[in-house]
Tab-separated table of C-alpha atoms in Angstrom:
chain	number	residue	atom	x	y	z
A	25	MET	CA	-30.384	-21.079	-27.616
A	26	LYS	CA	-27.045	-22.610	-28.542
A	27	ASN	CA	-26.062	-22.317	-31.945
A	28	ASN	CA	-25.177	-25.665	-33.514
A	29	GLU	CA	-22.484	-24.410	-35.751
A	30	PRO	CA	-19.613	-26.868	-34.860
A	31	ASN	CA	-16.928	-24.258	-35.644
A	32	CYS	CA	-18.109	-21.833	-33.112
A	33	MET	CA	-15.626	-21.126	-30.287
A	34	VAL	CA	-17.347	-18.322	-28.433
A	35	GLU	CA	-20.943	-17.393	-28.487
A	36	ILE	CA	-22.697	-14.562	-26.655
A	37	ARG	CA	-26.382	-14.467	-26.471
A	38	ASP	CA	-28.319	-11.363	-25.402
A	39	LEU	CA	-25.672	-10.489	-22.574
A	40	HIS	CA	-26.717	-7.867	-20.193
A	41	LYS	CA	-24.634	-6.556	-17.265
A	42	HIS	CA	-25.808	-4.155	-14.684
A	43	PHE	CA	-23.588	-2.477	-11.978
A	44	GLY	CA	-26.232	-1.423	-9.570
A	45	PRO	CA	-28.681	1.004	-11.542
A	46	LEU	CA	-26.046	1.292	-14.388
A	47	GLU	CA	-26.600	-1.016	-17.369
A	48	VAL	CA	-23.078	-1.407	-18.962
A	49	LEU	CA	-23.979	-4.030	-21.437
A	50	LYS	CA	-27.527	-3.897	-23.134
A	51	GLY	CA	-27.929	-6.989	-24.962
A	52	ILE	CA	-24.693	-8.206	-26.652
A	53	ASP	CA	-24.816	-10.807	-29.368
A	54	ILE	CA	-21.375	-12.004	-30.833
A	55	GLU	CA	-20.223	-15.271	-32.312
A	56	VAL	CA	-16.547	-16.092	-32.742
A	57	ALA	CA	-15.429	-18.972	-34.961
A	58	ASN	CA	-12.619	-21.297	-34.118
A	59	GLY	CA	-9.383	-19.624	-35.218
A	60	GLU	CA	-11.014	-16.184	-35.778
A	61	VAL	CA	-9.480	-12.990	-34.495
A	62	LEU	CA	-12.110	-10.663	-33.265
A	63	VAL	CA	-10.910	-7.126	-32.347
A	64	ILE	CA	-13.364	-5.040	-30.159
A	65	ILE	CA	-13.002	-1.269	-30.331
A	66	GLY	CA	-15.085	1.574	-28.965
A	67	PRO	CA	-14.803	4.566	-26.647
A	68	SER	CA	-14.036	3.973	-22.918
A	69	GLY	CA	-16.995	3.327	-21.077
A	70	SER	CA	-18.613	1.391	-24.115
A	71	GLY	CA	-18.541	-1.901	-22.107
A	72	LYS	CA	-15.704	-3.609	-24.138
A	73	SER	CA	-13.624	-4.654	-20.952
A	74	THR	CA	-16.821	-5.599	-19.194
A	75	LEU	CA	-17.826	-7.848	-22.028
A	76	LEU	CA	-14.451	-9.700	-21.991
A	77	ARG	CA	-14.613	-9.932	-18.159
A	78	CYS	CA	-18.137	-11.458	-18.295
A	79	ILE	CA	-16.783	-14.196	-20.854
A	80	ASN	CA	-14.393	-15.307	-18.077
A	81	TYR	CA	-16.964	-14.722	-15.384
A	82	LEU	CA	-14.723	-12.173	-13.653
A	83	GLU	CA	-17.846	-10.180	-13.724
A	84	GLU	CA	-21.146	-12.054	-13.308
A	85	PRO	CA	-23.543	-11.549	-16.260
A	86	THR	CA	-26.939	-10.202	-15.138
A	87	SER	CA	-28.567	-12.118	-17.897
A	88	GLY	CA	-27.851	-13.879	-21.198
A	89	GLU	CA	-25.682	-16.725	-22.184
A	90	ILE	CA	-22.078	-17.257	-22.898
A	91	TYR	CA	-20.599	-20.364	-24.516
A	92	VAL	CA	-17.029	-21.090	-24.815
A	93	ASP	CA	-16.106	-24.193	-26.729
A	94	ASN	CA	-19.617	-25.509	-26.606
A	95	THR	CA	-19.782	-25.080	-22.661
A	96	LEU	CA	-22.175	-22.787	-20.952
A	97	VAL	CA	-19.878	-20.483	-18.838
A	98	ASN	CA	-22.730	-18.993	-16.644
A	99	ASP	CA	-24.518	-22.168	-15.979
A	100	ARG	CA	-26.522	-21.014	-12.966
A	101	SER	CA	-28.429	-24.361	-12.828
A	102	LEU	CA	-25.249	-25.783	-10.954
A	103	LYS	CA	-25.199	-25.493	-7.168
A	104	HIS	CA	-22.538	-23.350	-5.638
A	105	LYS	CA	-19.629	-25.852	-5.251
A	106	ALA	CA	-20.471	-27.530	-8.513
A	107	PHE	CA	-20.574	-24.157	-10.253
A	108	GLN	CA	-17.272	-23.185	-8.837
A	109	GLU	CA	-15.723	-26.268	-10.055
A	110	HIS	CA	-17.344	-25.899	-13.526
A	111	LEU	CA	-15.900	-22.301	-13.517
A	112	ASN	CA	-12.404	-23.389	-12.836
A	113	ARG	CA	-12.639	-26.057	-15.546
A	114	THR	CA	-14.096	-23.547	-18.028
A	115	ARG	CA	-11.645	-20.755	-17.214
A	116	CYS	CA	-8.761	-23.214	-18.232
A	117	LYS	CA	-10.109	-22.942	-21.704
A	118	MET	CA	-9.791	-19.287	-21.730
A	119	GLY	CA	-6.418	-17.466	-21.354
A	120	MET	CA	-6.801	-13.821	-20.266
A	121	VAL	CA	-4.210	-11.043	-20.448
A	122	PHE	CA	-4.875	-7.974	-18.462
A	123	GLN	CA	-3.931	-4.375	-18.881
A	124	GLN	CA	-1.883	-4.340	-15.711
A	125	PHE	CA	-0.139	-7.699	-16.593
A	126	ASN	CA	-1.048	-9.064	-13.116
A	127	LEU	CA	2.144	-11.231	-12.880
A	128	PHE	CA	2.745	-12.860	-9.450
A	129	PRO	CA	5.432	-10.561	-8.013
A	130	HIS	CA	6.782	-13.232	-5.561
A	131	MET	CA	7.546	-15.701	-8.201
A	132	THR	CA	10.128	-15.756	-10.927
A	133	VAL	CA	9.065	-15.615	-14.599
A	134	LEU	CA	9.298	-19.380	-14.943
A	135	GLU	CA	7.502	-19.902	-11.724
A	136	ASN	CA	4.664	-17.666	-12.844
A	137	VAL	CA	4.255	-19.757	-16.143
A	138	ILE	CA	4.331	-23.204	-14.433
A	139	GLU	CA	2.134	-22.321	-11.470
A	140	SER	CA	-1.180	-23.178	-12.742
A	141	PRO	CA	-0.150	-26.089	-15.025
A	142	ILE	CA	1.299	-27.702	-11.890
A	143	HIS	CA	-1.307	-26.741	-9.286
A	144	VAL	CA	-4.468	-26.779	-11.528
A	145	MET	CA	-3.680	-29.130	-14.506
A	146	LYS	CA	-1.612	-31.375	-12.194
A	147	GLN	CA	1.230	-31.614	-14.718
A	148	ASP	CA	4.444	-32.945	-13.392
A	149	ARG	CA	7.129	-30.383	-12.741
A	150	PRO	CA	9.557	-31.313	-15.658
A	151	THR	CA	6.820	-31.385	-18.142
A	152	ALA	CA	5.483	-28.046	-16.959
A	153	ILE	CA	9.085	-26.598	-17.076
A	154	SER	CA	9.955	-27.948	-20.424
A	155	LYS	CA	6.643	-26.484	-21.903
A	156	ALA	CA	7.144	-23.136	-20.068
A	157	GLU	CA	10.625	-22.807	-21.649
A	158	ASP	CA	9.202	-23.317	-25.165
A	159	LEU	CA	6.462	-20.580	-24.500
A	160	LEU	CA	9.205	-18.325	-23.046
A	161	GLU	CA	11.175	-18.936	-26.111
A	162	MET	CA	8.288	-18.143	-28.255
A	163	VAL	CA	7.663	-14.698	-26.564
A	164	GLY	CA	11.597	-14.055	-26.715
A	165	LEU	CA	12.205	-14.300	-22.959
A	166	ALA	CA	13.870	-17.605	-22.419
A	167	ALA	CA	16.859	-15.776	-20.950
A	168	LYS	CA	14.634	-14.000	-18.272
A	169	ARG	CA	13.397	-17.209	-16.769
A	170	ASP	CA	14.790	-16.789	-13.390
A	171	ASN	CA	14.105	-13.042	-13.120
A	172	TYR	CA	11.402	-11.564	-10.794
A	173	PRO	CA	8.787	-9.656	-12.637
A	174	ALA	CA	9.774	-6.222	-11.063
A	175	THR	CA	13.138	-6.472	-12.809
A	176	LEU	CA	11.333	-6.637	-16.262
A	177	SER	CA	10.056	-3.865	-18.550
A	178	GLY	CA	6.249	-3.537	-19.018
A	179	GLY	CA	6.560	-5.058	-22.399
A	180	GLN	CA	8.423	-7.915	-21.066
A	181	GLN	CA	6.113	-8.524	-18.240
A	182	GLN	CA	3.197	-8.475	-20.679
A	183	ARG	CA	4.844	-11.123	-22.918
A	184	VAL	CA	5.398	-13.194	-19.792
A	185	ALA	CA	1.629	-12.820	-18.990
A	186	ILE	CA	0.867	-14.057	-22.423
A	187	ALA	CA	3.122	-17.160	-22.187
A	188	ARG	CA	1.508	-17.799	-18.644
A	189	ALA	CA	-1.834	-17.825	-20.155
A	190	LEU	CA	-0.807	-19.953	-23.018
A	191	ALA	CA	0.619	-22.613	-20.698
A	192	MET	CA	-2.899	-23.653	-19.763
A	193	GLU	CA	-3.443	-24.598	-23.351
A	194	PRO	CA	-6.451	-22.464	-23.852
A	195	SER	CA	-8.953	-22.664	-26.731
A	196	VAL	CA	-9.377	-19.042	-26.798
A	197	MET	CA	-7.334	-15.949	-25.709
A	198	LEU	CA	-8.900	-12.827	-24.348
A	199	PHE	CA	-6.781	-9.566	-24.517
A	200	ASP	CA	-8.000	-6.725	-22.308
A	201	GLU	CA	-6.313	-3.616	-23.506
A	202	VAL	CA	-3.057	-5.273	-23.021
A	203	THR	CA	-0.891	-2.492	-24.611
A	204	SER	CA	-2.615	0.439	-22.815
A	205	ALA	CA	-0.332	0.473	-19.768
A	206	LEU	CA	2.811	0.472	-21.876
A	207	ASP	CA	5.202	3.048	-22.962
A	208	PRO	CA	4.835	3.604	-26.600
A	209	GLU	CA	8.113	1.882	-27.587
A	210	LEU	CA	7.215	-1.204	-25.835
A	211	VAL	CA	3.785	-1.807	-27.593
A	212	GLY	CA	5.177	-3.416	-30.745
A	213	GLU	CA	6.939	-6.256	-29.050
A	214	VAL	CA	3.608	-7.285	-27.314
A	215	LEU	CA	1.636	-6.837	-30.546
A	216	ARG	CA	4.153	-9.006	-32.496
A	217	VAL	CA	3.662	-11.819	-30.098
A	218	MET	CA	-0.042	-11.463	-30.599
A	219	GLU	CA	0.398	-11.573	-34.264
A	220	THR	CA	2.441	-14.800	-34.070
A	221	LEU	CA	-0.507	-16.196	-32.040
A	222	ALA	CA	-3.033	-15.171	-34.545
A	223	ARG	CA	-1.143	-16.551	-37.405
A	224	GLU	CA	-0.927	-19.875	-35.586
A	225	GLY	CA	-4.675	-20.029	-35.540
A	226	MET	CA	-5.519	-19.061	-31.951
A	227	THR	CA	-9.147	-17.844	-31.467
A	228	MET	CA	-8.660	-14.279	-29.986
A	229	LEU	CA	-10.975	-11.600	-28.621
A	230	VAL	CA	-8.943	-8.470	-28.429
A	231	VAL	CA	-10.037	-5.233	-26.825
A	232	THR	CA	-7.674	-2.485	-27.976
A	233	HIS	CA	-7.034	0.960	-29.109
A	234	GLU	CA	-4.385	-0.291	-31.505
A	235	MET	CA	-6.075	0.247	-34.976
A	236	GLY	CA	-3.137	-0.701	-36.731
A	237	PHE	CA	-3.401	-4.059	-35.064
A	238	ALA	CA	-7.044	-4.329	-35.814
A	239	GLU	CA	-6.577	-3.532	-39.489
A	240	LYS	CA	-3.718	-5.832	-39.918
A	241	MET	CA	-4.798	-8.983	-38.023
A	242	ALA	CA	-8.434	-8.834	-37.253
A	243	ASP	CA	-10.876	-11.165	-39.173
A	244	ARG	CA	-13.677	-9.048	-37.839
A	245	VAL	CA	-13.784	-5.751	-36.006
A	246	VAL	CA	-16.752	-4.922	-33.626
A	247	PHE	CA	-17.526	-1.528	-32.625
A	248	MET	CA	-19.155	-0.975	-29.325
A	249	ALA	CA	-20.759	2.062	-27.785
A	250	ASP	CA	-22.933	2.684	-24.767
A	251	GLY	CA	-23.345	-1.011	-24.035
A	252	PHE	CA	-24.344	-2.062	-27.565
A	253	VAL	CA	-22.626	-3.615	-30.583
A	254	VAL	CA	-22.960	-0.781	-33.067
A	255	GLU	CA	-21.223	-2.306	-35.932
A	256	ASP	CA	-19.583	-5.661	-36.821
A	257	ALA	CA	-17.581	-5.804	-40.014
A	258	PRO	CA	-14.374	-7.050	-41.484
A	259	PRO	CA	-11.429	-4.531	-40.751
A	260	HIS	CA	-11.279	-3.129	-44.204
A	261	GLU	CA	-15.042	-2.226	-44.376
A	262	MET	CA	-15.001	-0.900	-40.761
A	263	PHE	CA	-12.152	1.357	-41.248
A	264	THR	CA	-12.762	2.564	-44.888
A	265	ASN	CA	-16.579	2.484	-45.019
A	266	PRO	CA	-18.324	2.551	-41.543
A	267	GLN	CA	-22.029	2.365	-41.822
A	268	HIS	CA	-23.165	4.129	-38.732
A	269	GLU	CA	-22.690	7.738	-37.811
A	270	ARG	CA	-21.374	6.693	-34.367
A	271	THR	CA	-18.763	4.490	-35.775
A	272	LYS	CA	-17.705	7.309	-38.129
A	273	GLN	CA	-17.419	9.733	-35.254
A	274	PHE	CA	-15.364	7.380	-33.291
A	275	LEU	CA	-12.974	6.443	-36.075
A	276	ALA	CA	-12.551	10.160	-37.078
A	277	GLU	CA	-11.355	10.804	-33.539
A	278	VAL	CA	-8.924	7.938	-33.138
A	279	LEU	CA	-7.577	7.845	-36.636
A	280	LYS	CA	-6.890	11.473	-36.629
B	5	MET	CA	21.519	-0.437	46.416
B	6	LEU	CA	20.729	-3.634	44.667
B	7	ASP	CA	21.013	-6.816	46.703
B	8	TRP	CA	23.110	-8.745	44.223
B	9	GLN	CA	23.243	-11.728	46.432
B	10	ILE	CA	19.573	-12.128	46.258
B	11	ILE	CA	19.551	-11.495	42.608
B	12	MET	CA	22.235	-14.271	42.078
B	13	HIS	CA	20.531	-16.623	44.409
B	14	TYR	CA	16.973	-16.289	42.951
B	15	PHE	CA	17.672	-15.883	39.263
B	16	PRO	CA	17.355	-19.583	38.461
B	17	PHE	CA	13.809	-19.647	39.939
B	18	LEU	CA	12.955	-16.577	37.864
B	19	LEU	CA	14.480	-18.305	34.875
B	20	LYS	CA	12.313	-21.222	35.400
B	21	GLY	CA	9.222	-18.904	35.431
B	22	ALA	CA	10.514	-17.360	32.246
B	23	TRP	CA	10.793	-20.587	30.628
B	24	LEU	CA	7.037	-21.336	31.383
B	25	THR	CA	6.210	-17.714	30.095
B	26	LEU	CA	8.123	-18.584	26.769
B	27	GLN	CA	6.112	-21.653	26.328
B	28	ILE	CA	2.894	-19.928	27.032
B	29	SER	CA	3.920	-17.168	24.335
B	30	VAL	CA	5.042	-19.620	21.730
B	31	ILE	CA	1.771	-21.758	21.962
B	32	SER	CA	-0.422	-18.598	22.158
B	33	VAL	CA	1.341	-16.958	19.263
B	34	LEU	CA	0.857	-19.854	17.152
B	35	LEU	CA	-2.877	-20.522	18.091
B	36	GLY	CA	-3.413	-16.726	17.902
B	37	LEU	CA	-2.156	-16.822	14.359
B	38	ILE	CA	-4.542	-19.677	13.395
B	39	PHE	CA	-7.503	-17.906	14.992
B	40	GLY	CA	-6.588	-14.719	13.314
B	41	LEU	CA	-6.217	-16.355	9.910
B	42	ILE	CA	-9.482	-18.132	10.229
B	43	ALA	CA	-11.294	-15.097	11.429
B	44	ALA	CA	-9.655	-12.842	8.587
B	45	LEU	CA	-10.768	-15.331	5.811
B	46	CYS	CA	-14.192	-15.554	7.462
B	47	LYS	CA	-14.598	-11.848	7.449
B	48	LEU	CA	-13.570	-11.699	3.806
B	49	SER	CA	-15.869	-14.562	2.965
B	50	HIS	CA	-18.978	-14.091	0.686
B	51	ASN	CA	-20.944	-16.153	3.403
B	52	LYS	CA	-22.887	-13.652	5.585
B	53	LEU	CA	-23.048	-16.091	8.460
B	54	LEU	CA	-19.301	-16.501	8.557
B	55	ARG	CA	-18.626	-12.853	8.129
B	56	GLY	CA	-21.116	-12.016	10.881
B	57	ALA	CA	-19.597	-14.678	13.373
B	58	ALA	CA	-16.107	-13.216	12.665
B	59	SER	CA	-17.166	-9.763	13.095
B	60	PHE	CA	-18.854	-10.531	16.334
B	61	TYR	CA	-15.785	-12.429	17.616
B	62	ILE	CA	-13.537	-9.599	16.768
B	63	TRP	CA	-15.827	-6.928	18.315
B	64	LEU	CA	-16.221	-9.103	21.595
B	65	ILE	CA	-12.587	-9.403	22.133
B	66	ARG	CA	-11.458	-6.005	21.238
B	67	SER	CA	-14.295	-4.280	23.318
B	68	THR	CA	-13.361	-6.129	26.461
B	69	PRO	CA	-10.161	-6.179	28.719
B	70	LEU	CA	-7.966	-9.259	28.400
B	71	LEU	CA	-8.075	-9.604	32.228
B	72	VAL	CA	-11.746	-9.955	32.336
B	73	GLN	CA	-11.703	-12.449	29.387
B	74	LEU	CA	-9.287	-14.536	31.268
B	75	PHE	CA	-11.427	-14.298	34.613
B	76	ILE	CA	-14.555	-15.494	32.450
B	77	ILE	CA	-12.735	-18.285	31.087
B	78	TYR	CA	-11.039	-19.429	34.312
B	79	PHE	CA	-13.567	-18.532	37.017
B	80	GLY	CA	-16.755	-18.098	34.904
B	81	LEU	CA	-16.884	-21.211	32.671
B	82	PRO	CA	-16.615	-23.778	35.565
B	83	GLN	CA	-20.279	-22.555	36.390
B	84	LEU	CA	-21.364	-23.937	33.043
B	85	GLY	CA	-19.474	-27.147	33.730
B	86	ILE	CA	-16.535	-26.198	31.540
B	87	ASP	CA	-13.561	-26.742	34.067
B	88	LEU	CA	-10.242	-25.734	32.501
B	89	SER	CA	-6.729	-25.923	34.002
B	90	PRO	CA	-5.178	-22.621	34.683
B	91	MET	CA	-2.683	-23.176	31.963
B	92	VAL	CA	-5.208	-24.241	29.366
B	93	ALA	CA	-7.490	-21.316	30.371
B	94	GLY	CA	-4.640	-18.904	30.191
B	95	ILE	CA	-3.471	-20.068	26.695
B	96	LEU	CA	-7.033	-20.102	25.446
B	97	GLY	CA	-7.708	-16.576	26.611
B	98	LEU	CA	-4.416	-15.208	25.308
B	99	SER	CA	-4.715	-16.823	21.976
B	100	LEU	CA	-8.318	-15.818	21.522
B	101	ASN	CA	-7.377	-12.217	22.276
B	102	ALA	CA	-4.331	-12.170	19.962
B	103	GLY	CA	-6.474	-13.855	17.300
B	104	ALA	CA	-8.998	-10.949	17.153
B	105	TYR	CA	-6.222	-8.452	16.657
B	106	ASN	CA	-4.349	-10.677	14.297
B	107	ALA	CA	-7.330	-10.998	12.274
B	108	GLU	CA	-7.721	-7.343	11.437
B	109	THR	CA	-3.925	-7.092	10.732
B	110	ILE	CA	-4.224	-10.200	8.390
B	111	ARG	CA	-7.376	-8.913	6.672
B	112	GLY	CA	-5.665	-5.655	6.165
B	113	GLY	CA	-2.698	-7.398	4.487
B	114	ILE	CA	-5.071	-9.520	2.349
B	115	ILE	CA	-7.094	-6.622	0.985
B	116	SER	CA	-3.947	-4.628	0.314
B	117	VAL	CA	-2.722	-7.083	-2.295
B	118	HIS	CA	-4.125	-5.670	-5.750
B	119	SER	CA	-7.370	-7.377	-6.751
B	120	GLY	CA	-5.668	-7.977	-10.152
B	121	GLN	CA	-3.706	-10.878	-8.545
B	122	MET	CA	-6.976	-12.706	-7.516
B	123	GLU	CA	-8.289	-12.128	-10.886
B	124	ALA	CA	-5.272	-13.324	-12.701
B	125	SER	CA	-5.167	-16.420	-10.455
B	126	ARG	CA	-8.819	-17.288	-11.206
B	127	SER	CA	-8.572	-16.662	-14.822
B	128	LEU	CA	-5.872	-19.440	-14.628
B	129	GLY	CA	-8.362	-21.842	-13.317
B	130	MET	CA	-7.248	-21.713	-9.665
B	131	SER	CA	-9.920	-22.038	-6.982
B	132	PHE	CA	-10.254	-19.388	-4.423
B	133	GLY	CA	-8.579	-21.329	-1.804
B	134	LEU	CA	-5.598	-22.241	-4.112
B	135	ALA	CA	-5.311	-18.606	-5.130
B	136	MET	CA	-5.398	-17.460	-1.614
B	137	ARG	CA	-2.849	-19.935	-0.566
B	138	ARG	CA	-0.383	-19.786	-3.452
B	139	ILE	CA	-0.718	-16.271	-4.613
B	140	ILE	CA	-2.571	-13.790	-2.122
B	141	LEU	CA	-1.351	-14.887	1.231
B	142	PRO	CA	2.511	-15.103	0.388
B	143	GLN	CA	2.174	-11.582	-0.879
B	144	ALA	CA	0.049	-10.352	2.133
B	145	LEU	CA	2.656	-11.796	4.437
B	146	ARG	CA	5.244	-9.196	3.551
B	147	ILE	CA	2.786	-6.503	4.612
B	148	ILE	CA	1.523	-8.348	7.543
B	149	ILE	CA	4.753	-9.430	9.233
B	150	PRO	CA	5.703	-6.037	10.924
B	151	PRO	CA	2.333	-5.209	12.444
B	152	LEU	CA	1.889	-8.950	13.314
B	153	GLY	CA	5.259	-8.881	15.028
B	154	ASN	CA	4.015	-5.995	17.039
B	155	ASN	CA	1.013	-8.094	18.052
B	156	PHE	CA	3.263	-10.913	19.122
B	157	ILE	CA	5.389	-8.750	21.273
B	158	ILE	CA	2.259	-7.461	23.017
B	159	LEU	CA	1.173	-10.963	23.465
B	160	ILE	CA	4.516	-11.901	25.277
B	161	LYS	CA	4.011	-9.068	27.767
B	162	ASP	CA	0.300	-9.903	28.091
B	163	THR	CA	1.160	-13.235	29.449
B	164	SER	CA	1.903	-11.678	32.678
B	165	LEU	CA	-1.792	-11.399	33.204
B	166	VAL	CA	-2.251	-15.151	33.624
B	167	SER	CA	-0.393	-14.958	36.719
B	168	THR	CA	-3.834	-13.769	38.081
B	169	ILE	CA	-5.352	-17.160	37.316
B	170	THR	CA	-2.778	-18.934	39.225
B	171	VAL	CA	-0.360	-19.928	36.481
B	172	ILE	CA	3.128	-19.785	37.898
B	173	GLU	CA	4.944	-17.989	35.096
B	174	LEU	CA	7.504	-15.258	35.409
B	175	THR	CA	5.489	-12.482	36.936
B	176	MET	CA	3.694	-14.905	39.483
B	177	THR	CA	7.144	-16.424	40.312
B	178	ALA	CA	8.535	-12.942	40.996
B	179	GLN	CA	5.581	-12.186	43.335
B	180	ARG	CA	5.922	-15.369	45.246
B	181	LEU	CA	9.591	-14.786	45.763
B	182	ILE	CA	8.729	-11.261	47.099
B	183	GLY	CA	6.562	-12.857	49.622
B	184	SER	CA	9.428	-14.736	51.157
B	185	THR	CA	12.273	-12.281	50.402
B	186	TYR	CA	10.542	-8.653	50.663
B	187	LYS	CA	12.769	-7.605	47.896
B	188	PRO	CA	10.119	-6.365	45.295
B	189	PHE	CA	12.634	-4.018	43.512
B	190	GLU	CA	15.224	-6.780	42.727
B	191	MET	CA	12.635	-9.320	41.761
B	192	TYR	CA	10.376	-7.153	39.643
B	193	LEU	CA	13.623	-5.913	37.981
B	194	MET	CA	14.854	-9.282	37.174
B	195	ALA	CA	11.320	-10.133	35.713
B	196	ALA	CA	11.368	-7.012	33.655
B	197	VAL	CA	14.945	-7.808	32.343
B	198	LEU	CA	13.636	-11.342	31.392
B	199	TYR	CA	10.581	-10.031	29.743
B	200	ALA	CA	12.885	-7.507	27.725
B	201	ILE	CA	15.167	-10.297	26.702
B	202	MET	CA	12.372	-12.398	25.312
B	203	THR	CA	10.473	-9.448	23.424
B	204	SER	CA	13.864	-8.253	22.070
B	205	ALA	CA	14.666	-11.763	20.839
B	206	ALA	CA	11.180	-12.045	19.249
B	207	ALA	CA	11.655	-8.515	17.521
B	208	LEU	CA	15.069	-9.599	16.276
B	209	LEU	CA	13.700	-12.802	14.883
B	210	LEU	CA	11.032	-11.080	13.098
B	211	GLN	CA	13.308	-8.518	11.592
B	212	THR	CA	15.305	-11.384	10.151
B	213	PHE	CA	12.099	-12.888	8.805
B	214	GLU	CA	10.946	-9.592	7.317
B	215	LYS	CA	14.312	-9.035	5.579
B	216	ARG	CA	14.353	-12.519	4.047
B	217	PHE	CA	10.952	-11.952	2.785
B	218	ALA	CA	11.774	-8.731	1.272
B	219	LEU	CA	14.892	-10.100	-0.477
B	220	GLU	CA	13.188	-13.095	-2.046
B	221	ARG	CA	11.487	-10.975	-4.594
B	222	ARG	CA	14.257	-8.920	-5.942
């Protein structure tokens, strides 16, 4: 059932995901309030990325409900075509940033950012460009607007990817291990952009191994293992006084 | 050795045949491209029926000789009441044939574009079709162009087969001239040179295209 809390931005109810015989998510319940930063941590294979991908319907949930901004994402009562249109609309409310950046290599930085505003949101070109320039300014890449992605560093590409997602004016941002593919010295510049966003009040779901970011920026930290949410706590509690044995083990490993 | 006088005298006739060959080639290349793209997208579709139909089409064409396909279209179909002119039958046969080979080439190019590109597009609210058109196909094109060019060149040469269904293109023109001149070496040699000019021009054109596409993303 849908929670009637008006401040709720993302709500996940009893989410299950199977890949064939393998059950990756075994009943996930998570709520994220408007403006909240939720950091999801856990060992690899725990289902963190699958969870984010289900929210955006890049993976089809096997069962359960996902609400984003009071809209049921996996509304299978809709017929095929209506569902696809519903999905396209709903996805516009979510910005997703990927581990591998996934910038469009055949387009310049600016073209990457304005592509969807123009072709999906039907913004006129000058409006889209001026907004894109503001966003590129925000991520510190205004000077690179006419470059092709291949000429940028990983950190720069990831910042463009963030700007591209923001250009759709999403209500929530999903970050899927966005610093994992970066050289260590490039991680900071991406995290700083995310911190700016968090301070501006963006609702964020962040899957990451950057415990420093979690500690500093998260309102809540969720620890996942083996397809379950094991622990859900404010960062201070999570990192200083974890309740579950599994959490303690994991944190002992990563904070070593 | 060579009878140059004959060559000079009959060259304009062969040129006329070559002009028709060129027309057949261009139309068949374009139609073959459209058939190929449709079949490739069908084969990549989630719809079982479309996938099955595309697979059947590709299998049917690739497992039978082009010459037999042309004969079926031109000599066989009239029995079912479908009477096509030699030109239409020829172009249809050639482009259906090219389409099957292009389909596999195009499909290969599309699936070689990293899946993250489609995911990123969809996550930005793009429909499957829009993502295909704006994001996937332009990237696939760069991979597809060289093997597709190969298919085009094969198609230009295969147009000689439509001479068997009475289209008076380059090969047929040469054959007819041999009938009156008894100079097969000269006539076929001229035909060969004209084919070589057309295929080389096509190869050159494709090369330029390929280079421009590669440069665009620097």
